[in-house]
Coordinates of C-alpha atoms and ligand atoms in Angstrom, one line a residue:
X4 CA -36.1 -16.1 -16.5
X5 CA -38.7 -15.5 -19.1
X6 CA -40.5 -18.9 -18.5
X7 CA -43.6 -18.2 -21.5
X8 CA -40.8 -18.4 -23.7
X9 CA -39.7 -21.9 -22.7
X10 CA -43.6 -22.9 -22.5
X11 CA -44.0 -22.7 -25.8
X12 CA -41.7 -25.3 -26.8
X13 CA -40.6 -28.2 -25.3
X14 CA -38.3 -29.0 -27.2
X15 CA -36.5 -25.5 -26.5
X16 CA -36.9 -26.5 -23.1
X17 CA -35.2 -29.8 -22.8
X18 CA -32.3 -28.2 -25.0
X19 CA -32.1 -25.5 -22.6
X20 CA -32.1 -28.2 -19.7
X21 CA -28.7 -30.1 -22.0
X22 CA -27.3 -26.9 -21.5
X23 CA -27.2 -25.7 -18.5
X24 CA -26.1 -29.7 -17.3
X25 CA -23.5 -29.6 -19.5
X26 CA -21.8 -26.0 -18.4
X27 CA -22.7 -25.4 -14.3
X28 CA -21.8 -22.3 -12.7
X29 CA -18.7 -23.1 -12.1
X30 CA -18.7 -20.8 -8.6
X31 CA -21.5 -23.3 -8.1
X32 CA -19.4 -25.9 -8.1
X33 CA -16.5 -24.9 -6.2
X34 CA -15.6 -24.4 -2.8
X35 CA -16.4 -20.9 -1.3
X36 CA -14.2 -18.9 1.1
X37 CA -13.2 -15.5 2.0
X38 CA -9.2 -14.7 1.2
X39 CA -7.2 -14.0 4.6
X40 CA -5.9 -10.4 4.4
X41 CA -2.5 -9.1 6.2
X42 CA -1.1 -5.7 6.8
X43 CA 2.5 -6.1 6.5
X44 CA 4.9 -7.5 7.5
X45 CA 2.6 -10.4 8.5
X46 CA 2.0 -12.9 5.3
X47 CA -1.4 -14.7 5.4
X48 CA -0.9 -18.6 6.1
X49 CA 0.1 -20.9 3.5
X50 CA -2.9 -22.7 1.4
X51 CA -3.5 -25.9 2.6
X52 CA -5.6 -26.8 -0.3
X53 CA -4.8 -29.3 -3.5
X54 CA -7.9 -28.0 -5.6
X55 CA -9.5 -24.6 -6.5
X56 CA -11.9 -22.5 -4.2
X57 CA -13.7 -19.7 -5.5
X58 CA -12.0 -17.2 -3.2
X59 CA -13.9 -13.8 -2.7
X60 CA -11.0 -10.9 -1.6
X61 CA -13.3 -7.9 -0.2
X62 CA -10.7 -4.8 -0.2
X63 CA -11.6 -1.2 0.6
X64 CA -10.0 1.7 -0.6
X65 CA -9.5 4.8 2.2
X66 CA -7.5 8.3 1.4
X67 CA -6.4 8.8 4.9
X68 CA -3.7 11.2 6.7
X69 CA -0.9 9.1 8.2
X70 CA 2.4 8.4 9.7
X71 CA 5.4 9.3 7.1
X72 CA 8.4 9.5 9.3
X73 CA 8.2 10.8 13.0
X74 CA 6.5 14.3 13.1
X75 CA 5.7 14.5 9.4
X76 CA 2.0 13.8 8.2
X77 CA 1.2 12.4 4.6
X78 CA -2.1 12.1 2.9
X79 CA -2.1 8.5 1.6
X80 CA -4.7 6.9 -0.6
X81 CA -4.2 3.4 0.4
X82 CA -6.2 -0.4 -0.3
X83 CA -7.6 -1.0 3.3
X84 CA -6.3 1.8 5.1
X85 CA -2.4 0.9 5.4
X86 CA 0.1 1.3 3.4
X87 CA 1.4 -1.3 1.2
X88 CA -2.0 -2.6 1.0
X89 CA -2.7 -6.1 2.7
X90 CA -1.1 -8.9 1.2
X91 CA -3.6 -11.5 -0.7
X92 CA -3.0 -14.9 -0.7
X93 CA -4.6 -17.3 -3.5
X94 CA -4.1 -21.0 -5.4
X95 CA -2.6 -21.3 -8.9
X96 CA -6.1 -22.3 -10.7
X97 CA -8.6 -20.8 -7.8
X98 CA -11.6 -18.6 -8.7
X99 CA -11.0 -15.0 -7.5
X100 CA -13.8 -12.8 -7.1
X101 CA -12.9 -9.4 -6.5
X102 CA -14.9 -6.7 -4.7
X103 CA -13.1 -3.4 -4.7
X104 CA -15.0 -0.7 -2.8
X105 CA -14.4 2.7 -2.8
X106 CA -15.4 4.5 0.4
X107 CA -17.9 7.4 0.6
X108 CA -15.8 9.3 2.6
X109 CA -12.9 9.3 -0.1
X110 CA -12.8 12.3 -2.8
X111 CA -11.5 10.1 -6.1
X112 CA -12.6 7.7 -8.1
X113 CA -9.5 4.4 -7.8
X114 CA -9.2 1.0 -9.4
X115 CA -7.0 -1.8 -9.2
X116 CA -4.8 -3.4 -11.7
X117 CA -3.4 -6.7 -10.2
X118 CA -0.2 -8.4 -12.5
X119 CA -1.2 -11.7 -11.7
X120 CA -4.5 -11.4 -13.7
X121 CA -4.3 -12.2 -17.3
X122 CA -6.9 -10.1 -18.9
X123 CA -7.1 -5.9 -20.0
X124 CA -5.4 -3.6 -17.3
X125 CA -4.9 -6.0 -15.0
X126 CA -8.8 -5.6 -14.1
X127 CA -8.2 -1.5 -13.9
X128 CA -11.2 -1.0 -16.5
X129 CA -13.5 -3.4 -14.5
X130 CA -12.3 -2.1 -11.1
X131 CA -13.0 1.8 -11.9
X132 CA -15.2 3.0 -8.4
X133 CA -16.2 6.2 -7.3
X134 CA -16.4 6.8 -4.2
X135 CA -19.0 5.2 -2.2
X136 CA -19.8 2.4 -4.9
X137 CA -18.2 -1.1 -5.2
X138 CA -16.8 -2.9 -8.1
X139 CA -17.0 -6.6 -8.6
X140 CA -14.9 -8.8 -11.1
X141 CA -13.7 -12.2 -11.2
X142 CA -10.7 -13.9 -12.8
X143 CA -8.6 -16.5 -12.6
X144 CA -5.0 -16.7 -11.8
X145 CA -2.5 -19.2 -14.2
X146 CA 0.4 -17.9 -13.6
X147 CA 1.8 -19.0 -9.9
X148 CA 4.3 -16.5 -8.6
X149 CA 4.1 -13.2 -6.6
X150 CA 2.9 -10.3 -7.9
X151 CA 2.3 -6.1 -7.4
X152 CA -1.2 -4.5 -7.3
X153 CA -1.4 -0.9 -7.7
X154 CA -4.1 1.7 -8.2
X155 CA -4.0 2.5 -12.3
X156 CA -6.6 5.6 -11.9
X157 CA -4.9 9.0 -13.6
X158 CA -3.2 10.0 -12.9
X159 CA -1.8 6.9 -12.8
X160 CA 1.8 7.9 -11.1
X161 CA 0.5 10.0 -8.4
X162 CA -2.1 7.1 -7.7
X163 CA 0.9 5.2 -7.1
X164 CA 3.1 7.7 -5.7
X165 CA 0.3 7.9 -2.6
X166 CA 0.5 4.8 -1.5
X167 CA -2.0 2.7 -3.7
X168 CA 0.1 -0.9 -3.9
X169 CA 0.3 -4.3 -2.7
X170 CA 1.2 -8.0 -2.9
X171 CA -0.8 -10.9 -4.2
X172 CA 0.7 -14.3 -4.1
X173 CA -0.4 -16.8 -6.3
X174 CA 0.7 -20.2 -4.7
X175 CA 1.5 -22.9 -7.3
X176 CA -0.7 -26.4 -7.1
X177 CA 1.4 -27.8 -5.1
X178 CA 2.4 -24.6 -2.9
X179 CA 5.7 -23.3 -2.0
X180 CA 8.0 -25.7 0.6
X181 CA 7.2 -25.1 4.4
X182 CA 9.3 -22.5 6.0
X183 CA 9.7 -21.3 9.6
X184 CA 8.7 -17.4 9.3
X185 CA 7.4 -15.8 6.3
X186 CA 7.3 -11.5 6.2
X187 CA 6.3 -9.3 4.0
X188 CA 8.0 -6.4 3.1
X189 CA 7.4 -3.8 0.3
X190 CA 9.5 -0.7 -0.7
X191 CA 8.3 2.1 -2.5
X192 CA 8.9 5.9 -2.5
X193 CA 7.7 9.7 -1.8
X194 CA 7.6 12.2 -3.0
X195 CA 7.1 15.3 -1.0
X196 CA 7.2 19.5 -0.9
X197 CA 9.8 19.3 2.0
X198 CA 12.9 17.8 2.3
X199 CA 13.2 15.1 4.4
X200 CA 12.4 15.1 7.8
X201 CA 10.8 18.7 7.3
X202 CA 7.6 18.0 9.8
X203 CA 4.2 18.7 9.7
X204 CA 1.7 17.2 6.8
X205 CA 3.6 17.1 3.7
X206 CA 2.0 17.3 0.3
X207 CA 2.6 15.7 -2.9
X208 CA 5.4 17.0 -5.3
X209 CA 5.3 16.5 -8.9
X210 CA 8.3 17.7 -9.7
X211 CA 10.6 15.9 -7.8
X212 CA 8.4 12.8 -8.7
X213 CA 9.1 13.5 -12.3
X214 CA 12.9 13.9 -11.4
X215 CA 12.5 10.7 -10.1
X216 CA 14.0 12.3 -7.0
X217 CA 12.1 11.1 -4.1
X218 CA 12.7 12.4 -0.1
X219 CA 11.7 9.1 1.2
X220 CA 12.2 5.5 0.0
X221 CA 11.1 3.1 2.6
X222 CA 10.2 -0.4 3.6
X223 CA 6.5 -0.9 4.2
X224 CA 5.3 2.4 4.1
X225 CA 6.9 4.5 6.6
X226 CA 10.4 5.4 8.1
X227 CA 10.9 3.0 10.3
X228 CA 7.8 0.8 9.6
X229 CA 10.3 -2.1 10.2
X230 CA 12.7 -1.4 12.5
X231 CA 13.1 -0.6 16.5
X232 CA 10.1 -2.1 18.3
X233 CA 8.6 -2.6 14.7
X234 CA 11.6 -5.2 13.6
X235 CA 10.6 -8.7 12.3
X236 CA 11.8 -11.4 14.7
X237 CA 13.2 -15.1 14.2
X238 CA 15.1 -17.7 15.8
X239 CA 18.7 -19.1 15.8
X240 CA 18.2 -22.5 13.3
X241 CA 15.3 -21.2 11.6
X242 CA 14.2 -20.4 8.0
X243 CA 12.9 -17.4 6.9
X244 CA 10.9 -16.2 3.9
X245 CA 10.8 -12.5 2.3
X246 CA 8.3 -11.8 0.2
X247 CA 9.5 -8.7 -1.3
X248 CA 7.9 -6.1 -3.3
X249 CA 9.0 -2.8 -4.9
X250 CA 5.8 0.1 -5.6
X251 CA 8.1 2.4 -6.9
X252 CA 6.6 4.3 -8.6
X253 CA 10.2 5.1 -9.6
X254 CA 12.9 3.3 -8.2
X255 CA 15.0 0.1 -9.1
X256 CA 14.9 -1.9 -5.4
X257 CA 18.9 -3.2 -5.0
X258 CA 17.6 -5.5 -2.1
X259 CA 20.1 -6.7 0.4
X260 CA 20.4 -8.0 3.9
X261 CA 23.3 -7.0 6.1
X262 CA 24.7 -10.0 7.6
X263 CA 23.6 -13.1 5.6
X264 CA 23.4 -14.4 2.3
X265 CA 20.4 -15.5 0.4
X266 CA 20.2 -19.5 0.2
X267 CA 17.5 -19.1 -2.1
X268 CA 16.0 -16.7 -4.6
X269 CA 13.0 -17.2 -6.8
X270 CA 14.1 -14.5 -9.4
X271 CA 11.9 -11.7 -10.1
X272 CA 8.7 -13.3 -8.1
X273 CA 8.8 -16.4 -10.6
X274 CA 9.7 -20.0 -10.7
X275 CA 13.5 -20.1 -11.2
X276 CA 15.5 -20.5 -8.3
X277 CA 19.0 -18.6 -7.9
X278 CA 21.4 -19.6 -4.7
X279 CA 23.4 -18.3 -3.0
X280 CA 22.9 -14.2 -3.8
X281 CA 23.9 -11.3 -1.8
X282 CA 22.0 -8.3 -3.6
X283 CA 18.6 -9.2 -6.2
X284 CA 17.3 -6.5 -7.9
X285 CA 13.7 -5.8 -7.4
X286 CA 11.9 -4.2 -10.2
X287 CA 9.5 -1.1 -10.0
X288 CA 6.6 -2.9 -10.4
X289 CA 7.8 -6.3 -9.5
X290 CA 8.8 -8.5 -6.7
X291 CA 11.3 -11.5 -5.6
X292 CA 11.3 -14.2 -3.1
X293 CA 13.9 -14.6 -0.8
X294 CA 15.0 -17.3 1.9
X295 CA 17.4 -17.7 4.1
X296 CA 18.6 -19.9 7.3
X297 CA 19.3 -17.9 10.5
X298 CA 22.6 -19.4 11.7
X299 CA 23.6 -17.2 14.2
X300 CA 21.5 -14.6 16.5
X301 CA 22.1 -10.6 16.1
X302 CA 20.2 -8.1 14.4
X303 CA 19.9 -8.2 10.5
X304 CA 19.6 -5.5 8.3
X305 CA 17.4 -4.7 5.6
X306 CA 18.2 -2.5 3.1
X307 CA 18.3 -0.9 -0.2
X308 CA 22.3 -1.3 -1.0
X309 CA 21.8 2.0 -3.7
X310 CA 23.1 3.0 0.0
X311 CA 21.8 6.6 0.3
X312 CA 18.6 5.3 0.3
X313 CA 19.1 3.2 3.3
X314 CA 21.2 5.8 5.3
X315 CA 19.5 9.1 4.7
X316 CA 16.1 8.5 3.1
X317 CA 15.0 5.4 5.3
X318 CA 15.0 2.5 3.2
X319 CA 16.2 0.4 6.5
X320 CA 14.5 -2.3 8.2
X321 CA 15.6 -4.9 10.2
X322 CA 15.5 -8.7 11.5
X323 CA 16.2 -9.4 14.9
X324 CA 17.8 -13.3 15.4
X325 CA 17.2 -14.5 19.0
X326 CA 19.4 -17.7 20.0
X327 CA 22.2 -19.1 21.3
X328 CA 25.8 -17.8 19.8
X329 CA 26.6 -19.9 17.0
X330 CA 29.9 -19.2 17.4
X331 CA 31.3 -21.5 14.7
X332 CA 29.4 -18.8 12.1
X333 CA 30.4 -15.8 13.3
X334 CA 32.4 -15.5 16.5
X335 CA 33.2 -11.9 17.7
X336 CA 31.8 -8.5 19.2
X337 CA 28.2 -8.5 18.2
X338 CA 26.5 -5.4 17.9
X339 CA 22.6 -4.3 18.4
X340 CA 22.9 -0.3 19.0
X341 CA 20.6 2.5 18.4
X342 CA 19.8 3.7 14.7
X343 CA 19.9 7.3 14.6
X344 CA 18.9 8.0 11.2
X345 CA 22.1 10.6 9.4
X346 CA 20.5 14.3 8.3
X347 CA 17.6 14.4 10.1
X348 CA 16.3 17.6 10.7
X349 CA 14.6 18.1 14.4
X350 CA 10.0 18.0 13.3
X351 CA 9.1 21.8 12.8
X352 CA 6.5 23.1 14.7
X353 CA 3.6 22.7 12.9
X354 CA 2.1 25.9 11.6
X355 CA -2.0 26.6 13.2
X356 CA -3.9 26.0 9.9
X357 CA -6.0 28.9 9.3
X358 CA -9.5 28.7 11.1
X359 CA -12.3 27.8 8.9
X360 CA -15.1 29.1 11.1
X361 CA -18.6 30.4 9.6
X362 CA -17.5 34.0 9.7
X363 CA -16.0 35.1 6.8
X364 CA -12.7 35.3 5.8
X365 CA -9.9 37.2 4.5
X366 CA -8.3 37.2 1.0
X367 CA -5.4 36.5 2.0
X368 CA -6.9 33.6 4.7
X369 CA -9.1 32.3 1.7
X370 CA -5.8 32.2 -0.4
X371 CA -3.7 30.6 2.2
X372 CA -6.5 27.6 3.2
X373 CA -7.5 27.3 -0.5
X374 CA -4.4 26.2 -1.7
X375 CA -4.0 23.6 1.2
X376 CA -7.3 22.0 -0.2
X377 CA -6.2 22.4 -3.7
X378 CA -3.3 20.4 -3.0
X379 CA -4.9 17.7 -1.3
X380 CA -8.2 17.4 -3.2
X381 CA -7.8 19.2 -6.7
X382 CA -4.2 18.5 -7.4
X383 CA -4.7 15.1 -8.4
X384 CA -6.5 15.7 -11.5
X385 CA -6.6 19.6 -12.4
X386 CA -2.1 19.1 -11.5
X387 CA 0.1 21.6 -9.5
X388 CA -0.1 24.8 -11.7
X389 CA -3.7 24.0 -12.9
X390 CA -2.6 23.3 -16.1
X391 CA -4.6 19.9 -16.2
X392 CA -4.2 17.2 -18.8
X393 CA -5.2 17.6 -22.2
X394 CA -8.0 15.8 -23.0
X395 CA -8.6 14.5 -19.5
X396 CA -9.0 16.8 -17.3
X397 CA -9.8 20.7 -18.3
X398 CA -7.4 23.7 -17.0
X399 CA -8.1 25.9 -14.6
X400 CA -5.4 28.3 -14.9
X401 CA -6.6 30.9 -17.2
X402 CA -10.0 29.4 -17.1
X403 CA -12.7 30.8 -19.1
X404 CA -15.0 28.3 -18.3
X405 CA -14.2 28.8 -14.8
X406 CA -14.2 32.9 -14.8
X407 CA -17.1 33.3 -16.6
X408 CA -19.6 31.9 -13.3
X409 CA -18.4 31.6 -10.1
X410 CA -21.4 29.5 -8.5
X411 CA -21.9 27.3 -11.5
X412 CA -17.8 26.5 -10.7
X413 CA -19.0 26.0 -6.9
X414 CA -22.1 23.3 -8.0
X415 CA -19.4 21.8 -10.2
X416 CA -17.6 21.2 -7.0
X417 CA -20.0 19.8 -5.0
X418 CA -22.4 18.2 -6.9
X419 CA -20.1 17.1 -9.9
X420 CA -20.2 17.1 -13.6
X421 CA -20.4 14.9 -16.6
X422 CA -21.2 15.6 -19.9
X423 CA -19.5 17.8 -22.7
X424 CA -17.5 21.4 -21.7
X425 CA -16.3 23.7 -23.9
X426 CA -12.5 25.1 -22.1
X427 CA -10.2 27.4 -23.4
X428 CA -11.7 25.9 -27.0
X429 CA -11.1 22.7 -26.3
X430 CA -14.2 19.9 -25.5
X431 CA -13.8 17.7 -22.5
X432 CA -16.2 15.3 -22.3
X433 CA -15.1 13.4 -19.0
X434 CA -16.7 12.8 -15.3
X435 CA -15.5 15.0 -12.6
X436 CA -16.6 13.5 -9.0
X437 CA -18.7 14.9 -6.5
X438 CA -16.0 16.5 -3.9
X439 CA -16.6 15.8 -0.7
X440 CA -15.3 19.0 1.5
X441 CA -17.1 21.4 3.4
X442 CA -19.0 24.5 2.3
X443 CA -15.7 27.1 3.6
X444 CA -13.6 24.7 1.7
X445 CA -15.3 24.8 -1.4
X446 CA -15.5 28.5 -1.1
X447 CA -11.6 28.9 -0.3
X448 CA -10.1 26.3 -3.1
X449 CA -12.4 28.6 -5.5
X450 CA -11.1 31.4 -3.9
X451 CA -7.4 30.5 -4.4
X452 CA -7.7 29.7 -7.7
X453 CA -9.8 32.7 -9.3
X454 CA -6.5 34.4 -8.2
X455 CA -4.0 32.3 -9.3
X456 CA -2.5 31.5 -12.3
X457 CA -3.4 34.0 -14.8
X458 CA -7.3 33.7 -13.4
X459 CA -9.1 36.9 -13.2
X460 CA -9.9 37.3 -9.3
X461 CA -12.8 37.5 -7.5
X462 CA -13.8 35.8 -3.9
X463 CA -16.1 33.3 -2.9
X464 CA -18.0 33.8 0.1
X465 CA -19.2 30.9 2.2
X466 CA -22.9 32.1 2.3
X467 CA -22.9 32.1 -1.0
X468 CA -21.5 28.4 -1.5
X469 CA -24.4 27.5 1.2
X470 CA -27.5 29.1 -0.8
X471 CA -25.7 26.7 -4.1
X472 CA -25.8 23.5 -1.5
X473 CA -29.2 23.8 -0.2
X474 CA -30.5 24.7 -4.0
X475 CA -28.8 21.1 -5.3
X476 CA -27.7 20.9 -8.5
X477 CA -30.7 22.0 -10.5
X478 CA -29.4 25.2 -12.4
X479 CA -26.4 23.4 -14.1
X480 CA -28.0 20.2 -14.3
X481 CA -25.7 17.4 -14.8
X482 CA -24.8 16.9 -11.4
X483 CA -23.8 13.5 -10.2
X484 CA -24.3 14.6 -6.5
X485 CA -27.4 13.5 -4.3
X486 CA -30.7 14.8 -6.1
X487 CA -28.5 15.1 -9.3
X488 CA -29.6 13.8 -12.5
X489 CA -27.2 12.2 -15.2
Ligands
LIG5 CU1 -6.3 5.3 -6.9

């Protein structure tokens, strides 16, 4: 504070004294404490609370390769390293303070746009962090009710499509009425290269995202995520409570429970209440709250009643009931056997990746490692054929930025860019992230794309892409790397 300036006038002073009396900081004033975060299906506990806090929610966001279905790998960008992202738990009229960081490790710039905050993108403006910085906004939530989060980064779908989603739960004043169990549960889609089951680590398809034809729809991130040893569990007499989400990025959620009927639904997330409902729809995008009593004990099952889904693409989870037959209910055989999901194919062995040692490569092994670390780094923004998006990101099929220097393409790489660039005629004037892979891998994504789609050739060697590292960013100058100016 510039304190001459308040010295020379006392009367200044004393009306700067009114002022601050009259409007604290309102964090100041309020209760602080750190928000609870669950991976699913757990559901952080209920708010015991009658007044606002000023909650601070600390999420990270890691692009890690995980579990899809048994024997196939996906790359998932995820909030706090599982997929949904942990559920967040908050007061109708608290003070949310949001701290999204972006780990270093992580090659893309994310954000977050939560539904339940009224103000521009859901926070996605405020919340844009590149990797290894952290973004910090604040808001507060007037709308009680349960919503999605979800990455809003372009491109926006595939952000989605990876795994970037979540639940937040906005608690009204007075909270919701005490039940017995609560779970969380989200469904979502993917999108992937092979079919389903095809094993080993499966890549992203545009295509059959933009068909809206996924391989795999599934309940909390995985097949099986929810079922087997991984079921949720209750007791004869109790009352449960589904907090239900739907990522999409595609897909209409026709959510259904084999075996019971739901005594309560609060419609779409929101206040109304609906009885007595076999099936609610659950919006891309959107949510639903569902209860139920467990009368009688047996094995419930989740699923997505579009019934392909469940059957075949593993949109199945499943509620194990332990208690005493309730055999006024349901009196007969009761069955809890095996499931053996239909039209699996046995994992493929995986194929040996090719060896990125320091000697140097092949073409053809430059080719065939490039395009694995074009799919999993480049893809995202510069898309499957290198076409890019106009006026975002620049092409690099049939480059002539790109073909016209080689090493000033490699600093690009590793040290970033920002600033204007002249492609194919066009001016992008945008910010492309320091990538964070290995000297052979820069030189084999270069590699595979100089001789790809309609580029002119040419290979990279690994010595070369060294001798660019250790000179920094210097020669091409806008490099947002270590060392790099702006
Ligand atoms: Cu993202």
């Amino acid at each position: 504070m510039k304190t001459h300036a308040i010295r020379r006038s006392a009367c200044i002073a004393s009306a700067l004294a009114a002022l601050l009396a009259a409007a604290p900081d309102a964090s100041a004033a309020l209760p602080r404490e750190e928000a609870v975060l669950t991976q699913a299906p757990q559901v952080p506990p209920p708010i015991a609370r009658r007044t606002p806090a000023h909650v601070v929610v600390n999420l990270e966001v890691k692009e890690l390769v995980g579990k899809l279905a048994d024997g196939v790998e996906y790359t998932f960008w995820t909030f706090g390293g599982t997929v949904p992202g942990p559920f967040i738990r908050v007061r109708e009229g608290d003070e949310v303070e949001f701290n999204l960081h972006n780990h270093p490790d992580n090659k893309l710039p994310h954000n977050i746009d939560l539904h339940a905050v009224t103000g521009p993108g859901g926070g996605a403006a405020a919340s844009f962090t590149a990797p290894g910085h952290t973004s910090k906004f604040s808001f507060k939530p007037i709308n009680p009710g349960l919503y999605v989060y979800h990455c809003a980064t372009a491109p926006v779908g595939m952000h989605i499509a990876n795994g970037m989603y979540g639940l937040i739960l906005v608690e009204p004043e007075y909270g919701y009425p005490p039940v017995d169990r609560e779970y969380y549960v989200m469904q979502s889609e993917f999108y992937t290269e092979g079919q389903y089951g095809e094993g080993g680590l499966q890549t992203f398809s545009m295509n059959k995202a933009l068909d809206e034809n996924p391989d795999y729809v599934v309940f909390n991130g995985a097949v099986g995520a929810l079922a087997g040893d991984n079921a949720i569990l209750a007791k004869t007499g109790e009352t449960v409570r589904l907090y239900v989400g739907n990522g999409g990025p595609n897909l209409v959620s026709s959510f259904h429970v084999i075996g019971e009927v739901f005594d309560k639904v609060y419609i779409e997330g929101g206040d109304r209440v609906n009885a007595n409902i076999q099936t609610t729809l659950v919006p891309a995008g959107g949510s639903a709250i569902v209860e139920f009593k467990c009368e009688a004990p047996g094995t419930l099952v989740l699923v997505d009643h579009s019934i392909f889904r469940a059957f075949n693409k593993g949109a199945l989870g499943m509620l194990k009931v332990e208690g005493e037959p309730n055999l006024e209910i349901f009196s007969g055989k009761q069955m809890d056997s095996v499931y053996q999901p239909e039209g699996r194919s046995p994992p493929r062995e995986e194929e040996p990746a090719p060896v990125a040692g320091e000697k140097e490569l092949s073409l053809a092994d430059q080719m065939a490692a490039g395009e694995r670390v074009y799919k999993q780094t480049c893809l995202a923004c510069h898309q499957a054929s290198g076409q890019g998006i106009p006026g975002v990101f620049p092409p690099l099929a049939q480059a002539d930025y790109l073909n016209a220097d080689h090493d000033r393409a490699a600093a690009y790489v590793m040290f970033g860019k920002q600033g204007p660039i002249t492609v194919n005629g066009v001016q992008y004037n945008q910010i492309m992230t320091p990538q964070n892979i290995s000297e052979q891998q820069v030189a084999d994504v270069l590699t595979f794309v100089l001789n790809s789609w309609g580029n002119k050739g040419g290979q990279v060697q690994v010595k070369r892409v060294k001798e660019i590292r250790a000179g920094g960013p210097g020669p091409f100058g806008a490099g947002l790397g270590p060392g790099g100016g702006h």
